[in-house]
Amino acid sequence: MEVKTHIAIVSVPVYSHLRSILEFSKRLVHLHHDIHVTCINPTFGSPCNNTKALFDSLPLTLNQMFLPPVNLEDLPHDTHPAIQVQVTISRSLPLIYDALKALHATSSLVAIISDGLITQVLPFGKELNVLSYSYFPSTAMLLSLCLYSSMLDKAISCEYRDLVEPIEIPGCIPIHGTDLPDPLQNRSGAAYKQFLEGNERFYLADGILVNNFLEMEEGIIRALQEEQEKGRIPCVYAVGPFVQEEQCREGSSNDIKYLRWLDKQPCNSVLYVSFGSGGTLSHEQIKELAWGLELSGQKFLWVLRPPNKFGIIADIGARNEDPFEFLPDGFVKRTEGHGLVVPYWASQVEILGHGAIGGFLSHCGWNSTLEGVVHGIPLIAWPLFAEQKMNAVLLSDDLKVALRVRVSENGIVEREEISRIIRKLMVGEEGKEIIQRMKVLKDAAVDAIKNEGSSTVTLTQLALKWKSLSLECCC
């Protein structure tokens, strides 16, 4: 009789994180048909259409378990989306534990893999006597910071943003304090305390799975592996890149319009502009970006959302305003045929895979970054929040596959700077060098997930470990 190895995946209600961990789950069951996966999903409110599409795209071998929605009515109406997520995670923990306990009682559950934002799940593995892993949907560079953060906290007394010298993180390129993630920009804030507490829980993991491949962050991953060999940190496994391959869309007439428009453009001539699944700009910044695109003289495809006071939208399916109202007067008419603005959402996978795309102006979210790498598209780094500035440092200063925008003293990227950097990437000599480096990185990404690639071999070794535990349980 065939023994099914059962793995539980615990997600978080953040679209970008959910996408990443589901792609990992799909890859796992694709490579190992005898592994059974159940995805446990905390929720608040009704999922948007894009989230529904993610789950609709899952193979039948991936079971889904949606926990009862958490009631957030006691929170203020204008609560930041990040706080809503944290409260949802906290209030869902008893439900998650009960779900895991039930799975363990009825199947040969051998491992729990929880998203890196929900490290509170890691102790559950010890209580249920199963292995417990963290799925880290970002860079090894950020992971190194997380594992090193308590030491930094003790070694540095001032605010990180006030440091004159760059910070040394094991295995990483030196990084300025202002480029550290948002929670580290105010050490007296609650977010900073939560960041440190969450990082300490990583040490409870039997391993940490990173959504990247060895060849992209080899120095950092090797440094982490040296630390693990000394018994100082958990095992670190580079198992990516996991990117969305097939279409998961809401569906609209815009889909056909922008793809047909791209079909008419010369090869590598169009700059794709997008700030991810939820990133937004201020009204002033939208106008500056529009003027910069126009001044550059380069072709562009821009996915535009209206401004939001948080700089991020919680529901990527919400369409309450007309984003075209925030563009400069006459912009659409003046750039007609030369550029195209798509409201709210577009299929990034299809766009980046189109031969007309020659550059990608990105917020440096990790999903978007990996999609750019997998398709070999040179980048303009325009980070907005979270760990995106760290990603920009990795891409522009370390790997040198991106140009980073300069922000003025008033916090705005001005039109002249936007025009300059677009032309530099799309038609400048430095842009040509970036294209060559990105091609090498693309080839390495493709190789990493081949049958004998570094990431596939690493994931297979983990899977074999889990399967052997299932056999032991059945004996």
Coordinates of C-alpha atoms in Angstrom, one line a residue:
M1 CA 0.0 0.0 0.0
E2 CA 1.3 3.5 -1.0
V3 CA 2.1 5.7 2.0
K4 CA 1.0 9.3 1.6
T5 CA 3.3 11.8 3.3
H6 CA 1.2 14.7 4.7
I7 CA 2.4 18.3 5.0
A8 CA 0.5 21.2 6.4
I9 CA 1.0 24.6 5.0
V10 CA -0.1 27.7 7.0
S11 CA -0.5 30.9 5.0
V12 CA -1.2 34.5 6.0
P13 CA -3.9 36.8 4.5
V14 CA -1.5 38.8 2.4
Y15 CA -1.9 38.4 -1.4
S16 CA 1.8 38.5 -2.2
H17 CA 2.7 36.0 0.6
L18 CA -0.2 33.7 -0.3
R19 CA 0.9 33.6 -4.0
S20 CA 4.4 32.6 -3.0
I21 CA 3.6 29.9 -0.6
L22 CA 1.0 28.4 -2.9
E23 CA 3.5 28.3 -5.8
F24 CA 5.9 26.5 -3.5
S25 CA 3.1 24.0 -2.6
K26 CA 2.3 23.4 -6.3
R27 CA 6.0 22.8 -7.0
L28 CA 6.2 20.3 -4.1
V29 CA 3.3 18.2 -5.2
H30 CA 4.3 18.4 -8.8
L31 CA 7.7 16.9 -8.0
H32 CA 6.5 14.4 -5.4
H33 CA 3.1 13.0 -6.2
D34 CA 3.1 10.9 -3.0
I35 CA 3.2 14.0 -0.8
H36 CA -0.2 15.3 0.3
V37 CA -0.5 19.0 1.2
T38 CA -3.2 20.8 3.1
C39 CA -3.2 24.6 3.0
I40 CA -4.6 26.2 6.2
N41 CA -5.7 29.8 5.5
P42 CA -6.6 32.4 8.2
T43 CA -9.1 34.9 6.8
F44 CA -10.7 38.2 7.5
G45 CA -13.5 39.5 5.3
S46 CA -14.3 38.1 1.9
P47 CA -11.4 37.2 -0.4
C48 CA -11.0 39.4 -3.5
N49 CA -11.4 38.0 -7.0
N50 CA -7.6 37.7 -7.5
T51 CA -7.3 35.7 -4.3
K52 CA -10.1 33.4 -5.4
A53 CA -8.3 32.9 -8.7
L54 CA -5.2 31.8 -6.9
F55 CA -7.1 29.0 -5.2
D56 CA -9.0 28.1 -8.4
S57 CA -5.6 27.5 -10.1
L58 CA -4.5 24.9 -7.5
P59 CA -4.2 21.2 -8.5
L60 CA -6.7 18.8 -6.9
T61 CA -3.8 17.3 -4.9
L62 CA -3.7 20.4 -2.8
N63 CA -6.4 20.5 -0.2
Q64 CA -7.6 23.9 1.1
M65 CA -8.9 24.7 4.6
F66 CA -10.3 28.2 5.2
L67 CA -10.6 29.1 8.8
P68 CA -13.6 31.1 10.0
P69 CA -13.1 34.8 9.3
V70 CA -11.7 36.8 12.2
N71 CA -13.9 39.6 13.4
L72 CA -12.1 42.9 13.2
E73 CA -15.1 45.2 13.9
D74 CA -13.5 46.4 17.2
L75 CA -10.6 47.9 15.3
P76 CA -10.8 51.6 14.1
H77 CA -12.2 52.0 10.6
D78 CA -8.9 53.4 9.3
T79 CA -6.6 50.7 10.8
H80 CA -3.5 50.1 8.6
P81 CA -3.7 46.9 6.6
A82 CA -0.5 45.6 8.2
I83 CA -2.1 45.8 11.6
Q84 CA -5.2 44.1 10.4
V85 CA -3.1 41.2 9.2
Q86 CA -1.2 41.0 12.6
V87 CA -4.5 41.0 14.5
T88 CA -5.9 38.3 12.2
I89 CA -2.9 36.2 12.7
S90 CA -3.0 36.6 16.5
R91 CA -6.7 35.8 16.7
S92 CA -6.5 32.8 14.3
L93 CA -3.8 31.0 16.3
P94 CA -6.2 28.8 18.4
L95 CA -8.0 27.9 15.2
I96 CA -4.8 27.0 13.4
Y97 CA -3.7 24.8 16.4
D98 CA -7.0 23.0 16.4
A99 CA -6.8 22.4 12.6
L100 CA -3.3 21.1 12.9
K101 CA -4.2 18.8 15.8
A102 CA -7.1 17.4 13.8
L103 CA -4.9 16.8 10.8
H104 CA -2.3 15.1 13.0
A105 CA -5.0 12.8 14.5
T106 CA -6.4 11.6 11.2
S107 CA -3.3 11.4 8.9
S108 CA 0.5 10.8 8.9
L109 CA 1.3 14.5 9.3
V110 CA 5.1 14.8 9.4
A111 CA 5.8 18.5 8.9
I112 CA 4.2 22.0 9.3
I113 CA 5.4 24.8 7.0
S114 CA 4.2 28.2 8.0
D115 CA 4.7 31.6 6.3
G116 CA 7.6 33.7 7.7
L117 CA 5.0 36.3 9.0
I118 CA 3.4 33.7 11.3
T119 CA 6.3 32.4 13.3
Q120 CA 3.9 31.8 16.2
V121 CA 3.0 28.5 14.5
L122 CA 6.5 27.1 14.9
P123 CA 6.1 25.9 18.5
F124 CA 3.0 23.9 17.5
G125 CA 5.3 21.4 15.7
K126 CA 7.0 20.6 19.0
E127 CA 3.7 20.2 20.8
L128 CA 2.4 17.8 18.1
N129 CA 5.8 16.1 17.7
V130 CA 6.2 16.9 14.0
L131 CA 8.8 18.9 12.2
S132 CA 8.2 22.6 11.9
Y133 CA 9.5 24.8 9.1
S134 CA 9.3 28.5 8.2
Y135 CA 8.7 29.4 4.5
F136 CA 10.5 32.7 3.9
P137 CA 9.1 34.4 0.8
S138 CA 11.9 36.9 0.5
T139 CA 15.7 37.1 0.2
A140 CA 18.4 35.3 2.1
M141 CA 19.7 38.8 2.8
L142 CA 16.6 39.7 4.8
L143 CA 16.7 36.4 6.5
S144 CA 20.2 37.1 7.6
L145 CA 19.1 40.4 9.0
C146 CA 16.2 38.7 10.9
L147 CA 18.5 36.1 12.4
Y148 CA 21.0 38.8 13.4
S149 CA 18.5 41.4 14.5
S150 CA 18.8 40.7 18.3
M151 CA 22.6 41.1 18.1
L152 CA 22.2 44.4 16.2
D153 CA 19.7 45.6 18.8
K154 CA 22.2 45.1 21.6
A155 CA 25.2 46.5 19.6
I156 CA 23.6 49.7 18.4
S157 CA 22.0 52.3 20.7
C158 CA 20.8 55.0 18.3
E159 CA 18.1 54.8 15.6
Y160 CA 19.4 52.8 12.6
R161 CA 18.4 55.6 10.3
D162 CA 20.9 57.9 12.1
L163 CA 23.9 55.7 11.6
V164 CA 26.7 57.3 9.5
E165 CA 28.4 54.0 8.5
P166 CA 26.6 51.1 6.8
I167 CA 25.6 48.1 8.8
E168 CA 27.4 44.8 8.4
I169 CA 25.1 41.8 8.2
P170 CA 26.7 38.3 7.9
G171 CA 27.3 37.4 4.2
C172 CA 25.6 40.6 2.9
I173 CA 26.8 43.7 1.2
P174 CA 27.0 46.6 3.7
I175 CA 23.6 48.4 4.0
H176 CA 22.7 51.9 5.2
G177 CA 20.3 52.1 8.2
T178 CA 17.8 54.0 6.1
D179 CA 17.5 51.0 3.8
L180 CA 16.5 48.6 6.5
P181 CA 12.8 47.4 6.6
D182 CA 10.1 49.7 7.9
P183 CA 9.8 48.2 11.4
L184 CA 13.4 49.0 12.1
Q185 CA 12.9 52.7 11.4
N186 CA 11.4 53.4 14.8
R187 CA 12.9 51.4 17.6
S188 CA 10.5 52.6 20.2
G189 CA 7.5 51.5 18.1
A190 CA 5.4 48.3 18.6
A191 CA 6.3 47.1 15.1
Y192 CA 10.0 47.0 16.1
K193 CA 9.3 44.9 19.2
Q194 CA 7.1 42.5 17.1
F195 CA 9.9 42.3 14.5
L196 CA 12.4 41.2 17.1
E197 CA 10.0 38.7 18.8
G198 CA 9.1 37.1 15.5
N199 CA 12.8 36.8 14.5
E200 CA 13.6 35.0 17.8
R201 CA 10.9 32.4 17.0
F202 CA 12.8 31.5 13.8
Y203 CA 15.3 29.7 16.1
L204 CA 12.5 27.2 16.9
A205 CA 12.3 26.0 13.3
D206 CA 13.7 22.7 12.1
G207 CA 14.6 24.6 8.9
I208 CA 13.9 27.8 6.9
L209 CA 12.9 27.5 3.3
V210 CA 13.9 30.6 1.2
N211 CA 12.3 31.6 -2.0
N212 CA 15.5 32.1 -3.9
F213 CA 18.2 30.1 -5.5
L214 CA 21.8 29.5 -4.5
E215 CA 23.3 31.3 -7.5
M216 CA 21.5 34.6 -6.9
E217 CA 22.6 35.0 -3.3
E218 CA 25.5 32.5 -3.0
G219 CA 27.7 34.5 -0.6
I220 CA 24.8 35.1 1.8
I221 CA 23.5 31.5 1.7
R222 CA 27.0 30.1 2.2
A223 CA 27.5 32.4 5.2
L224 CA 24.2 31.2 6.7
Q225 CA 25.1 27.6 6.1
E226 CA 28.4 28.1 7.9
E227 CA 26.4 29.5 10.8
Q228 CA 24.1 26.5 10.8
E229 CA 27.0 24.0 10.7
K230 CA 28.2 25.7 13.9
G231 CA 24.8 25.1 15.4
R232 CA 24.0 28.8 15.7
I233 CA 20.9 29.0 13.4
P234 CA 18.4 26.5 11.9
C235 CA 19.1 24.9 8.6
V236 CA 18.5 27.2 5.6
Y237 CA 17.3 25.8 2.3
A238 CA 17.3 27.8 -0.9
V239 CA 14.4 26.2 -2.9
G240 CA 13.2 28.9 -5.3
P241 CA 12.5 30.7 -7.4
F242 CA 8.7 30.2 -7.1
V243 CA 6.9 32.5 -9.5
Q244 CA 3.4 32.4 -10.9
E245 CA 3.5 30.6 -14.2
E246 CA -0.1 30.4 -15.4
Q247 CA -2.7 33.1 -15.6
C248 CA -4.7 34.1 -12.5
R249 CA -6.8 37.1 -13.5
E250 CA -10.0 38.8 -12.8
G251 CA -10.8 39.0 -16.4
S252 CA -11.6 42.2 -18.3
S253 CA -11.5 43.7 -21.8
N254 CA -8.3 45.5 -20.8
D255 CA -6.4 42.1 -20.9
I256 CA -6.9 41.9 -24.7
K257 CA -6.2 45.6 -25.2
Y258 CA -2.8 45.8 -23.6
L259 CA -1.6 42.5 -25.0
R260 CA -2.7 43.5 -28.5
W261 CA -0.9 46.9 -28.0
L262 CA 2.3 45.1 -27.0
D263 CA 2.0 42.9 -30.1
K264 CA 2.4 46.1 -32.2
Q265 CA 5.6 47.3 -30.5
P266 CA 9.2 46.6 -31.5
C267 CA 11.2 44.0 -29.6
N268 CA 12.6 45.2 -26.2
S269 CA 11.2 48.7 -26.7
V270 CA 8.6 49.0 -23.9
L271 CA 9.2 49.9 -20.2
Y272 CA 6.7 48.1 -18.0
V273 CA 5.7 50.1 -14.9
S274 CA 4.1 48.5 -12.0
F275 CA 4.2 48.7 -8.2
G276 CA 3.0 45.2 -7.4
S277 CA -0.2 43.8 -6.2
G278 CA -0.9 46.6 -3.7
G279 CA 1.6 49.4 -4.0
T280 CA 0.3 52.9 -4.6
L281 CA 1.8 56.4 -5.1
S282 CA 0.7 59.8 -3.8
H283 CA -1.2 62.1 -6.3
E284 CA 1.9 64.3 -6.6
Q285 CA 4.1 61.3 -7.3
I286 CA 1.7 60.0 -9.9
K287 CA 2.0 63.3 -11.8
E288 CA 5.8 63.3 -11.6
L289 CA 6.0 59.8 -12.8
A290 CA 3.6 60.6 -15.7
W291 CA 5.8 63.7 -16.7
G292 CA 8.9 61.6 -16.3
L293 CA 7.6 58.9 -18.6
E294 CA 6.6 61.5 -21.2
L295 CA 9.9 63.3 -21.0
S296 CA 11.9 60.1 -21.5
G297 CA 10.5 59.6 -24.9
Q298 CA 10.4 55.8 -24.3
K299 CA 7.5 53.5 -24.9
F300 CA 5.7 52.4 -21.7
L301 CA 3.0 50.2 -20.3
W302 CA 1.9 51.5 -16.9
V303 CA -0.4 49.7 -14.5
L304 CA -1.9 52.6 -12.5
R305 CA -3.8 52.7 -9.2
P306 CA -5.3 55.7 -7.5
P307 CA -3.5 57.1 -4.4
N308 CA -4.1 55.6 -1.0
K309 CA -3.3 57.1 2.4
F310 CA -1.4 54.0 3.5
G311 CA 0.6 53.6 0.3
I312 CA -0.8 50.1 0.0
I313 CA -4.3 48.8 -0.7
A314 CA -5.6 45.9 1.4
D315 CA -8.0 44.6 -1.3
I316 CA -6.5 44.5 -4.7
G317 CA -9.9 43.8 -6.2
A318 CA -11.4 47.1 -4.9
R319 CA -12.0 49.6 -7.6
N320 CA -13.6 52.7 -6.0
E321 CA -11.9 55.5 -8.0
D322 CA -10.9 56.3 -11.6
P323 CA -7.1 56.3 -11.6
F324 CA -7.0 58.4 -14.8
E325 CA -8.4 61.4 -12.8
F326 CA -5.0 61.7 -11.1
L327 CA -2.9 62.0 -14.3
P328 CA -1.8 65.4 -15.7
D329 CA -4.3 67.0 -18.0
G330 CA -3.8 65.8 -21.5
F331 CA -1.3 63.1 -20.6
V332 CA -3.2 60.1 -22.1
K333 CA -3.9 62.1 -25.3
R334 CA -0.3 63.2 -25.7
T335 CA 1.2 59.7 -25.2
E336 CA -1.4 57.9 -27.3
G337 CA 0.2 55.2 -29.4
H338 CA 3.5 55.8 -27.5
G339 CA 2.4 54.6 -24.1
L340 CA -0.6 52.8 -22.6
V341 CA -2.1 53.2 -19.1
V342 CA -3.9 50.1 -17.7
P343 CA -6.2 50.8 -14.7
Y344 CA -5.7 48.8 -11.5
W345 CA -4.5 45.4 -12.6
A346 CA -2.8 43.5 -15.5
S347 CA -1.3 40.0 -16.0
Q348 CA 2.3 40.7 -15.0
V349 CA 3.4 37.2 -16.0
E350 CA 2.1 37.6 -19.6
I351 CA 3.5 41.1 -19.8
L352 CA 7.0 40.3 -18.6
G353 CA 7.1 37.3 -21.0
H354 CA 6.2 39.4 -24.0
G355 CA 9.0 40.1 -26.4
A356 CA 8.2 43.9 -26.6
I357 CA 9.2 44.4 -22.9
G358 CA 12.7 45.8 -22.5
G359 CA 12.7 47.1 -18.9
F360 CA 10.7 46.9 -15.7
L361 CA 10.2 49.8 -13.3
S362 CA 9.4 47.9 -10.1
H363 CA 8.7 48.5 -6.4
C364 CA 11.2 45.6 -5.8
G365 CA 8.6 43.3 -4.1
W366 CA 10.1 39.9 -4.1
N367 CA 7.5 38.2 -6.3
S368 CA 7.9 40.9 -8.9
T369 CA 11.7 40.8 -8.7
L370 CA 11.8 37.1 -9.2
E371 CA 9.4 37.3 -12.1
G372 CA 11.6 40.0 -13.7
V373 CA 14.7 37.8 -13.2
V374 CA 13.0 34.6 -14.6
H375 CA 12.1 36.6 -17.7
G376 CA 15.5 38.3 -17.9
I377 CA 14.1 41.9 -17.8
P378 CA 16.5 44.6 -16.5
L379 CA 15.1 46.6 -13.6
I380 CA 14.6 50.1 -12.4
A381 CA 14.4 49.9 -8.6
W382 CA 11.7 52.1 -7.0
P383 CA 11.1 50.6 -3.5
L384 CA 8.1 51.8 -1.5
F385 CA 7.8 49.9 1.9
A386 CA 8.5 46.8 3.9
E387 CA 11.8 45.2 2.9
Q388 CA 11.8 46.6 -0.6
K389 CA 14.7 49.0 0.0
M390 CA 16.9 46.1 1.1
N391 CA 15.9 44.3 -2.1
A392 CA 16.8 47.4 -4.1
V393 CA 20.3 47.3 -2.5
L394 CA 20.8 43.7 -3.4
L395 CA 19.7 44.3 -7.0
S396 CA 21.5 47.6 -7.7
D397 CA 24.6 47.5 -5.6
D398 CA 25.3 43.7 -5.3
L399 CA 24.0 42.0 -8.3
K400 CA 24.0 45.1 -10.5
V401 CA 21.0 44.2 -12.5
A402 CA 19.0 47.3 -11.6
L403 CA 19.3 51.1 -11.5
R404 CA 17.8 52.7 -8.4
V405 CA 15.9 56.0 -8.5
R406 CA 17.1 58.9 -6.4
V407 CA 14.5 60.4 -4.0
S408 CA 14.6 64.1 -3.5
E409 CA 14.7 65.7 0.0
N410 CA 10.9 66.3 -0.1
G411 CA 10.4 62.5 -0.6
I412 CA 9.5 62.7 -4.2
V413 CA 11.2 61.1 -7.2
E414 CA 11.1 64.0 -9.6
R415 CA 10.3 63.9 -13.3
E416 CA 13.8 64.8 -14.5
E417 CA 15.3 61.9 -12.4
I418 CA 12.6 59.6 -13.8
S419 CA 13.3 60.6 -17.4
R420 CA 17.1 60.3 -16.8
I421 CA 17.0 56.8 -15.3
I422 CA 14.5 55.4 -17.9
R423 CA 16.7 56.6 -20.8
K424 CA 19.8 55.2 -19.0
L425 CA 18.2 51.8 -18.8
M426 CA 16.4 51.6 -22.1
V427 CA 18.9 53.2 -24.5
G428 CA 22.1 53.9 -22.4
E429 CA 25.4 52.0 -22.3
E430 CA 24.9 51.0 -18.7
G431 CA 21.5 49.5 -19.6
K432 CA 23.2 47.2 -22.1
E433 CA 25.6 46.0 -19.4
I434 CA 22.7 45.4 -17.1
I435 CA 20.9 43.4 -19.8
Q436 CA 23.9 41.1 -20.1
R437 CA 24.1 40.5 -16.3
M438 CA 20.4 39.9 -16.1
K439 CA 20.7 37.3 -18.9
V440 CA 23.3 35.4 -16.8
L441 CA 21.0 35.6 -13.8
K442 CA 18.0 34.4 -15.8
D443 CA 19.9 31.4 -17.1
A444 CA 20.9 30.5 -13.5
A445 CA 17.3 30.8 -12.3
V446 CA 16.1 28.5 -15.1
D447 CA 18.9 26.0 -14.3
A448 CA 18.1 26.1 -10.5
I449 CA 14.7 24.5 -11.0
K450 CA 15.7 21.9 -13.6
N451 CA 15.7 18.3 -12.4
E452 CA 19.3 18.4 -11.4
G453 CA 19.3 22.1 -10.4
S454 CA 20.4 23.4 -7.0
S455 CA 16.9 24.3 -5.8
T456 CA 15.2 21.1 -7.1
V457 CA 17.9 18.9 -5.5
T458 CA 17.5 20.8 -2.2
L459 CA 13.8 20.4 -2.2
T460 CA 14.0 16.7 -3.1
Q461 CA 16.3 16.1 -0.2
L462 CA 13.8 17.6 2.1
A463 CA 10.9 15.7 0.6
L464 CA 12.9 12.4 1.0
K465 CA 13.4 13.2 4.6
W466 CA 9.6 13.8 5.1
K467 CA 8.8 10.6 3.3
S468 CA 11.1 8.5 5.4
L469 CA 9.4 9.9 8.5
S470 CA 6.0 8.8 7.1
L471 CA 7.4 5.3 6.6
E472 CA 8.7 5.2 10.2
C473 CA 5.2 6.3 11.5
C474 CA 3.6 3.4 9.6
C475 CA 6.0 0.8 10.8

